[in-house]
mmCIF file of C-alpha atoms in Angstrom:
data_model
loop_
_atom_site.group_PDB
_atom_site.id
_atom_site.type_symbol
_atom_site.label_atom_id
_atom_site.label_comp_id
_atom_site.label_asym_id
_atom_site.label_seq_id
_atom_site.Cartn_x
_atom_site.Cartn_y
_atom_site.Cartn_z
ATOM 1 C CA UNK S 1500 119.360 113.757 127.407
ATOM 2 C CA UNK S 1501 118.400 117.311 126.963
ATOM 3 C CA UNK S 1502 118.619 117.235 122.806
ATOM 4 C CA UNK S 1503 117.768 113.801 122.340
ATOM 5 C CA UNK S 1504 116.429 113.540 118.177
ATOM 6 C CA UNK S 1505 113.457 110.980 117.062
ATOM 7 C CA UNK S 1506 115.094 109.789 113.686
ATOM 8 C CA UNK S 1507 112.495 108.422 111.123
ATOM 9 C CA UNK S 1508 113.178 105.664 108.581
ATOM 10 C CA UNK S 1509 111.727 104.861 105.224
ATOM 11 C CA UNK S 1510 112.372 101.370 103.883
ATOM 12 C CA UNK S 1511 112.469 100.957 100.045
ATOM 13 C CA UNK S 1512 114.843 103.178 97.933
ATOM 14 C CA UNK S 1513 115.819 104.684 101.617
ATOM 15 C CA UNK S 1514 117.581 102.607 104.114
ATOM 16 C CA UNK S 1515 117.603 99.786 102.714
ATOM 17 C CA UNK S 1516 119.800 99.336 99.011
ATOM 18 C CA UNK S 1517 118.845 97.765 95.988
ATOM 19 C CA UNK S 1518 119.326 94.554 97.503
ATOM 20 C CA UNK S 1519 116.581 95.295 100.159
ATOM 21 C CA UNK S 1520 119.073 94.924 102.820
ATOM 22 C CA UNK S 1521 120.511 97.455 105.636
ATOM 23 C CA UNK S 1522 124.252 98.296 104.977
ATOM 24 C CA UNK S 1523 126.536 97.221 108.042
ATOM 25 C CA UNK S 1524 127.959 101.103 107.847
ATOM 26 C CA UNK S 1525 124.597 102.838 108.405
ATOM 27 C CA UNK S 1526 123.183 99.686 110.977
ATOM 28 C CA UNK S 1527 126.962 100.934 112.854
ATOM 29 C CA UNK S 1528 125.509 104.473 112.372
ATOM 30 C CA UNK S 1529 121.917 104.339 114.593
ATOM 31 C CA UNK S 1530 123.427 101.571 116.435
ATOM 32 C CA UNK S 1531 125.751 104.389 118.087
ATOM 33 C CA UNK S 1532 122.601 107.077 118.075
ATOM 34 C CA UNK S 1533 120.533 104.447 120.306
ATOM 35 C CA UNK S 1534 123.594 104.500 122.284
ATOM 36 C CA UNK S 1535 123.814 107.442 122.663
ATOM 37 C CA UNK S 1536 120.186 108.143 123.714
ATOM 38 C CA UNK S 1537 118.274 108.971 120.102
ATOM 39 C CA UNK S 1538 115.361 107.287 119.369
ATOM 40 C CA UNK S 1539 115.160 105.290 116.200
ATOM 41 C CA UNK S 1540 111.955 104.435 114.036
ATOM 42 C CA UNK S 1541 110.444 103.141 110.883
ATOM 43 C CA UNK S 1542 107.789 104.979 108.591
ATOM 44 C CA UNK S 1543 106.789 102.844 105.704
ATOM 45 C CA UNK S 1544 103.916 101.418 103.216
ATOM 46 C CA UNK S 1545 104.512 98.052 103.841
ATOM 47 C CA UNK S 1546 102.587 96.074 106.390
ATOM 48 C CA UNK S 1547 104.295 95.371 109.814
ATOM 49 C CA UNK S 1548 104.721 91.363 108.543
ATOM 50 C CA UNK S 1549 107.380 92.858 105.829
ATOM 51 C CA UNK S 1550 109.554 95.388 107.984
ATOM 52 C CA UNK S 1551 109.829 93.317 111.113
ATOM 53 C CA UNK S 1552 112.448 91.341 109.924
ATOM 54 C CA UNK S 1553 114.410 95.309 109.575
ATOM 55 C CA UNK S 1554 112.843 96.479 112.833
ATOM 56 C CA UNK S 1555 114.545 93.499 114.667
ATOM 57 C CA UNK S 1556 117.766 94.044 113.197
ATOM 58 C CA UNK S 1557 118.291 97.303 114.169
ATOM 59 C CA UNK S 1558 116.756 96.190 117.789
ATOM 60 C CA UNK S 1559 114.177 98.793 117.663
ATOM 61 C CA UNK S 1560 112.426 99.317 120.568
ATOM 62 C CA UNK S 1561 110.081 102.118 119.174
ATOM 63 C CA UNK S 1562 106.175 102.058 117.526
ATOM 64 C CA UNK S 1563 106.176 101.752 114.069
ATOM 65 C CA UNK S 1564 104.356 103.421 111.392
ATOM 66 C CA UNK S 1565 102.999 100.747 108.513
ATOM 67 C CA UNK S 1566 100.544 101.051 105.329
ATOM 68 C CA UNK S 1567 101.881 104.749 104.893
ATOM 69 C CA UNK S 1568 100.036 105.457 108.285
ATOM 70 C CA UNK S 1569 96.906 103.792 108.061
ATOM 71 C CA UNK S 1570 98.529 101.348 111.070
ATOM 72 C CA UNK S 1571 100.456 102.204 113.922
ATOM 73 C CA UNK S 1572 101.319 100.207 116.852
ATOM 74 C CA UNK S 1573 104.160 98.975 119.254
ATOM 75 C CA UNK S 1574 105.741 95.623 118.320
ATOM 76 C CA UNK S 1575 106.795 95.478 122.015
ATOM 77 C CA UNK S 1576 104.212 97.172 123.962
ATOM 78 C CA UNK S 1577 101.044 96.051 123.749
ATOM 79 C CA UNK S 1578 99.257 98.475 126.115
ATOM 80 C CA UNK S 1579 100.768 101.365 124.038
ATOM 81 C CA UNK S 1580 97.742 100.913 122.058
ATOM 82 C CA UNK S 1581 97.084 100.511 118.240
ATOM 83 C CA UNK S 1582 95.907 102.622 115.724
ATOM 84 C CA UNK S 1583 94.043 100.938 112.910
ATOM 85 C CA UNK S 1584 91.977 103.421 110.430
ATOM 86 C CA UNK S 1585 91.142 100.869 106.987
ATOM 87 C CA UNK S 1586 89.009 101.969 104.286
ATOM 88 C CA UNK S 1587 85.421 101.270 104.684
ATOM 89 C CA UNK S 1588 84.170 97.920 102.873
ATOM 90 C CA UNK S 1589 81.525 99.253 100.684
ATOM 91 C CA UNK S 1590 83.234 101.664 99.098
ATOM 92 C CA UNK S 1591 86.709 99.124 98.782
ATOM 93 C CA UNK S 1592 83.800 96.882 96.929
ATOM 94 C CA UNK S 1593 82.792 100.098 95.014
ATOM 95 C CA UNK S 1594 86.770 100.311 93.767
ATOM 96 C CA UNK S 1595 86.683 97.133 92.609
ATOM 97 C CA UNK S 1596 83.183 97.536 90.722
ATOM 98 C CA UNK S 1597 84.753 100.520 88.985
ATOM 99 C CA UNK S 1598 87.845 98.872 88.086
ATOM 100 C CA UNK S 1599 85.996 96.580 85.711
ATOM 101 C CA UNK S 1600 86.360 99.940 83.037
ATOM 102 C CA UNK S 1601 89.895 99.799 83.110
ATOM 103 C CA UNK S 1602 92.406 97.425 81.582
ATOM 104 C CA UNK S 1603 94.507 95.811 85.264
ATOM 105 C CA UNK S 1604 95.879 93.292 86.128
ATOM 106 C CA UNK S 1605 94.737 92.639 89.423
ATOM 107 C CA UNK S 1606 93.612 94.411 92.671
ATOM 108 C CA UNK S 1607 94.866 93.379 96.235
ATOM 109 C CA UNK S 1608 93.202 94.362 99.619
ATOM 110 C CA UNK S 1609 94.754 93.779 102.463
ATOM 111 C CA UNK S 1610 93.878 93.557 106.305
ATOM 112 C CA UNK S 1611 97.047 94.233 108.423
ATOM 113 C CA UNK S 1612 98.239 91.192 107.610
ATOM 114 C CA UNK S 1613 96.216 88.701 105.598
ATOM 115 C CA UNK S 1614 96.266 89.573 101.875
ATOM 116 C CA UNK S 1615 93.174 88.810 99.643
ATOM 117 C CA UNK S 1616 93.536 88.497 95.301
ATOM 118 C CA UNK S 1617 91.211 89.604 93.269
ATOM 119 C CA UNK S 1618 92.587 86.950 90.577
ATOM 120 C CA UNK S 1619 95.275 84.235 91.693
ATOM 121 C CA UNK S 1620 98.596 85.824 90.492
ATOM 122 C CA UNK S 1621 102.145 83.745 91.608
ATOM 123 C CA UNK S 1622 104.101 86.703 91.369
ATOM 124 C CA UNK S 1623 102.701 89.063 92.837
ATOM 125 C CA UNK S 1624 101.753 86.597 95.857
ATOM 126 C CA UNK S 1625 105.707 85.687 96.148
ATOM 127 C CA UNK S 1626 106.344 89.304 95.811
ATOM 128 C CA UNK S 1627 103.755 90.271 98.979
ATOM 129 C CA UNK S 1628 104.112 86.654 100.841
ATOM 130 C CA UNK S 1629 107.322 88.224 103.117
ATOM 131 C CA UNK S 1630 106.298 87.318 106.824
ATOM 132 C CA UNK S 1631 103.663 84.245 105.817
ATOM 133 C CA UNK S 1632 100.692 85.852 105.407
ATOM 134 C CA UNK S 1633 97.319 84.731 105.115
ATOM 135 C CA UNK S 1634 96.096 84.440 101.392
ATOM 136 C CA UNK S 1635 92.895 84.441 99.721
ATOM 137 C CA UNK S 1636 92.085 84.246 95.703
ATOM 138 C CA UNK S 1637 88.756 85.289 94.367
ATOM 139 C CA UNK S 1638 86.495 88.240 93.257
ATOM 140 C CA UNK S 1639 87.025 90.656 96.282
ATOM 141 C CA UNK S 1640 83.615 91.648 96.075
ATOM 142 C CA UNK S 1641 82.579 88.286 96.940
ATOM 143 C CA UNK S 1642 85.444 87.370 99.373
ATOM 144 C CA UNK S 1643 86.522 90.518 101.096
ATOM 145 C CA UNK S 1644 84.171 90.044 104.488
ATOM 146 C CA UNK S 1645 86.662 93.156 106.745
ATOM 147 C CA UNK S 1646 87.246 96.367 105.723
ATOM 148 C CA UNK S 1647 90.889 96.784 104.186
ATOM 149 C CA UNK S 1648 93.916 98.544 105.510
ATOM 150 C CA UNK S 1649 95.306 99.464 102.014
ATOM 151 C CA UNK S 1650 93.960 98.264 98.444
ATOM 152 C CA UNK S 1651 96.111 97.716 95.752
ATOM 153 C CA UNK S 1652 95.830 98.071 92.090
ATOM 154 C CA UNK S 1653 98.370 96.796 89.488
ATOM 155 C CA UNK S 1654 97.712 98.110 85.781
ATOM 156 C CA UNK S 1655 99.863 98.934 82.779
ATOM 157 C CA UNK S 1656 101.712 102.024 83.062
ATOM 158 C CA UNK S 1657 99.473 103.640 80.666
ATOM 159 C CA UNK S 1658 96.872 102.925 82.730
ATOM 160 C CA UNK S 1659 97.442 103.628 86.485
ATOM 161 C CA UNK S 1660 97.393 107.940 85.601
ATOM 162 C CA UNK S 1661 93.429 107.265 83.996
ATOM 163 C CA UNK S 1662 92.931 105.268 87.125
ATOM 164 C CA UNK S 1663 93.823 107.642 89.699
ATOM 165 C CA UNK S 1664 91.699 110.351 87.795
ATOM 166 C CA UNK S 1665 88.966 108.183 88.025
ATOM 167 C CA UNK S 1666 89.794 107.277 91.774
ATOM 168 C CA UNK S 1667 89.947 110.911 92.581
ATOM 169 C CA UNK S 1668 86.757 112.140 90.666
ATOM 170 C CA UNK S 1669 84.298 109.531 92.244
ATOM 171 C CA UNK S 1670 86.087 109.144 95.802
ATOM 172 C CA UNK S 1671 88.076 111.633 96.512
ATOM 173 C CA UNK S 1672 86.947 112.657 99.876
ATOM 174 C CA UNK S 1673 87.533 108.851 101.502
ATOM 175 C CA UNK S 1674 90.566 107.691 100.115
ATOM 176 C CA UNK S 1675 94.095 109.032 99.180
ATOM 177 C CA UNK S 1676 95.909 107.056 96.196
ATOM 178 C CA UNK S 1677 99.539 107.063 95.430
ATOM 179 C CA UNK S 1678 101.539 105.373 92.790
ATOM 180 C CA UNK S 1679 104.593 103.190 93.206
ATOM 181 C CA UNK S 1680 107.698 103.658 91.640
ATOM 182 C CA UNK S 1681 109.013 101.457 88.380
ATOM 183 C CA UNK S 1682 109.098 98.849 87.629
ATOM 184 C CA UNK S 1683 105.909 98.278 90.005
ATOM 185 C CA UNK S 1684 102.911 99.833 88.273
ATOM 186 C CA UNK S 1685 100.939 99.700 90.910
ATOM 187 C CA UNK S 1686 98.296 102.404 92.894
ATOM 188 C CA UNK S 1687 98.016 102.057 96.409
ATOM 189 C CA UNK S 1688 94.958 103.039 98.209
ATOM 190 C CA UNK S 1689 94.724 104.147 101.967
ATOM 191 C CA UNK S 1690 91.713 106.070 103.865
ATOM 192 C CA UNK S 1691 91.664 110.110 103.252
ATOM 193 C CA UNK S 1692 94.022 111.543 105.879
ATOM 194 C CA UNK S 1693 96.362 109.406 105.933
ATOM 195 C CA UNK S 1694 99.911 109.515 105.847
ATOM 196 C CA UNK S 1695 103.182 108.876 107.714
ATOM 197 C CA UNK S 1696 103.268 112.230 109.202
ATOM 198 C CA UNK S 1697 99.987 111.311 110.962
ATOM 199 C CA UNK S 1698 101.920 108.263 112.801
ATOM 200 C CA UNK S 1699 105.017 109.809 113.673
ATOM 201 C CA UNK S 1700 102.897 112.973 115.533
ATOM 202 C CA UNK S 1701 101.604 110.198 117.662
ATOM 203 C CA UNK S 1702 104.830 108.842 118.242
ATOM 204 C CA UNK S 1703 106.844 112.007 118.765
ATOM 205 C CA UNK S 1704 104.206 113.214 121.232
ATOM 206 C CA UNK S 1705 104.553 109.831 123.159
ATOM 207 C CA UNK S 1706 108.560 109.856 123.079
ATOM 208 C CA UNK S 1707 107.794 113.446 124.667
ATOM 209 C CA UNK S 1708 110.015 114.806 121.374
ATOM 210 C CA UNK S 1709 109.264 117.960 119.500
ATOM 211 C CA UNK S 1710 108.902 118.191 115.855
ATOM 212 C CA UNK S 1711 112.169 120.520 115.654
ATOM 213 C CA UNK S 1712 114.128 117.391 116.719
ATOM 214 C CA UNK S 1713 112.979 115.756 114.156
ATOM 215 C CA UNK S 1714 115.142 113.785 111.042
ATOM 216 C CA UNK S 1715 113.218 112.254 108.515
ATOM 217 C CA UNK S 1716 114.983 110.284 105.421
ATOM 218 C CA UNK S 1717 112.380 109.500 102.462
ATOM 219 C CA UNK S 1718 112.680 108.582 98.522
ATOM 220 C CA UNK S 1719 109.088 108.592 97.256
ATOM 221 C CA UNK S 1720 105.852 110.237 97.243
ATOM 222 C CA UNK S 1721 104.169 108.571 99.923
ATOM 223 C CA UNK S 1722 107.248 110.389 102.015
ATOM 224 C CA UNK S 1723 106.309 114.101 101.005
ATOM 225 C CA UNK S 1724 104.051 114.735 104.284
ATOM 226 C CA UNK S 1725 106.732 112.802 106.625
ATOM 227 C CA UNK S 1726 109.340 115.027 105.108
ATOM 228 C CA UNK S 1727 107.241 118.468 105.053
ATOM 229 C CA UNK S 1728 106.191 117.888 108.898
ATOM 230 C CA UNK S 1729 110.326 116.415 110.096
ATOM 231 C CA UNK S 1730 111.899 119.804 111.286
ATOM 232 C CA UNK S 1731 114.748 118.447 109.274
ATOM 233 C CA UNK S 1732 113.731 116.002 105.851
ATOM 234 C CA UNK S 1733 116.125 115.270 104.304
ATOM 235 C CA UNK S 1734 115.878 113.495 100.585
ATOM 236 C CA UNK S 1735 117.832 110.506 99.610
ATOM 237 C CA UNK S 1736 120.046 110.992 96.382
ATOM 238 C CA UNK S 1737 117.653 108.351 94.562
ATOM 239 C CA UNK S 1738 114.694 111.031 95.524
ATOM 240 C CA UNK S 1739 112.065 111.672 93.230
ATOM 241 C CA UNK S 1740 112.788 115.637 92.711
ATOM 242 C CA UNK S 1741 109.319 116.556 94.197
ATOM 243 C CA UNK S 1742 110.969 115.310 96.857
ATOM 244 C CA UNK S 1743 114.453 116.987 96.754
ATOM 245 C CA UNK S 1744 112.653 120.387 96.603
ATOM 246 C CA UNK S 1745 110.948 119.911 99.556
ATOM 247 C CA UNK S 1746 112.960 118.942 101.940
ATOM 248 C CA UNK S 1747 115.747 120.572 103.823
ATOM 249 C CA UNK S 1748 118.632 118.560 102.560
ATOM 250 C CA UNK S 1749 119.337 116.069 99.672
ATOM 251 C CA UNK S 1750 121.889 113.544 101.007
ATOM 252 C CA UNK S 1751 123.833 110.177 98.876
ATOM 253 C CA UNK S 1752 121.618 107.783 97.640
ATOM 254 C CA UNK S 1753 120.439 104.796 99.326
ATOM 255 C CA UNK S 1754 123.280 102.599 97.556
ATOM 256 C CA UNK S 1755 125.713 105.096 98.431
ATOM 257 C CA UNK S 1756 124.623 104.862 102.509
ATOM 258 C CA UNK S 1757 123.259 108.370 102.465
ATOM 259 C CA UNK S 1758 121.412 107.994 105.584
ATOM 260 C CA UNK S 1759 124.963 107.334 107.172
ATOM 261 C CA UNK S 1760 126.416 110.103 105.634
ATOM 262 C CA UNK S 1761 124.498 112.809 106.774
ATOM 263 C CA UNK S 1762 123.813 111.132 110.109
ATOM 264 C CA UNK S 1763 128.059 111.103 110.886
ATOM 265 C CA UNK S 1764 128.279 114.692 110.113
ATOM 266 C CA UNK S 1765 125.074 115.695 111.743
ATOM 267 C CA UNK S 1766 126.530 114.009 115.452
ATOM 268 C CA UNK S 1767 129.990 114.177 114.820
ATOM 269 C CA UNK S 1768 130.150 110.193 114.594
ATOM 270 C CA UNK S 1769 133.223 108.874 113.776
ATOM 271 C CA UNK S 1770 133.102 104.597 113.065
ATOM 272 C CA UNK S 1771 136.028 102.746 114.309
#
């Protein structure tokens, strides 16, 4: 298939609604595209444990992009290869160290897939415990023995923007931070150079697909790059307008199947 499109998916706030689930409209939607010879993938910030319940459902059969690039791999391909590119340890210790000037709540680290807590914290374990993880409480600088995939930081509101300053003024050439959207006050910390746009390259290049034939649907922040590099990026309604000005089209919101929407009118697909 001559004009055969590489369509990337963010999770939260994107295809999935409010209900974190996908809509039987826009799962009809790619269902047909796969069909019809597209190739269909997920970008997101969550690890692979808490998207592979979506990745299955749509019967993906591409790599995926997890912790906003940081890890890439193929859930059904093992000799495709894996990228892995974590923070270093010391300076994940040094975070933590520094942290101690600022009022938070706690600080997470995790390592593809086993989670570590700086203090114990039952809601914010059942809020990252999707796919079973492995779980560890206690001072991270004492019990964090791998270097971390992402780091996260949860803080009052009024404290993550005094937090990133601080993140950026001491480490700003190892790490990229980004914030999460309300009600989640939360700062999430990968290695410099990293976003999504870094793991769909590699994946484009290996589906043999150029970046012109590329969709992109995003919401958030950690979706600027993915959008800016798609040759078409187009913003959910629910965008952030950061966003919305940067990308080439600003379709329905994710509760309004948006990703459907533009996706019918884009191929022409018209649901039984």
């Amino acid at each position: 298939m001559a004009d055969k499109h590489l369509i990337v998916l963010d999770l939260d706030g994107t295809l999935l609604n409010n209900d974190k689930q996908i809509s039987s409209r826009t799962k009809q939607v790619l269902t047909k595209l796969k069909e019809d010879g597209h190739q269909i993938m997920i970008a997101t910030g969550r690890p692979y444990r808490a998207s592979e319940l979506y990745y299955r459902q749509l019967g993906l059969t591409t790599p995926i992009v997890n912790f906003n690039g940081a890890f890439v791999h193929h859930p059904l391909q093992t000799s495709w290869g894996m990228y892995h590119s974590p923070l270093d340890i010391n300076v994940a210790k040094d975070i933590v160290e520094a942290c101690d000037e600022f009022d938070y709540h706690n600080i997470i680290a995790e390592v593809r897939d086993d989670v570590y807590f700086h203090y114990h914290d039952e809601k914010l374990i059942d809020l990252l415990k999707m796919g079973n993880p492995k779980v560890t409480t206690g001072d991270l600088r004492n019990f964090l023995e791998q270097s971390p995939t992402s780091m996260l930081i949860h803080a009052e509101e009024h404290q993550v923007t005094e937090i990133r300053e601080h993140l950026t003024s001491v480490h700003a050439e190892v790490i990229d931070h980004r914030s999460w959207a309300a009600p989640f006050h939360v700062i999430e910390i990968v290695k410099s150079g990293l976003n999504k746009a870094v793991g769909i390259q590699k994946v484009s290049n290996y589906l043999d697909i150029p970046k012109e034939r590329i969709i992109a649907f995003g919401d958030e922040d950690n979706d600027l790059e993915m959008i800016d590099y798609a040759g078409t990026g187009v913003a959910m309604g629910n965008a952030i307008s950061e966003l919305k000005s940067l990308a080439n089209i600003t379709t329905l919101t994710n509760e309004e199947d948006g990703i459907a929407v533009f996706l019918e009118d884009k191929f022409n697909i018209k649901l039984a």
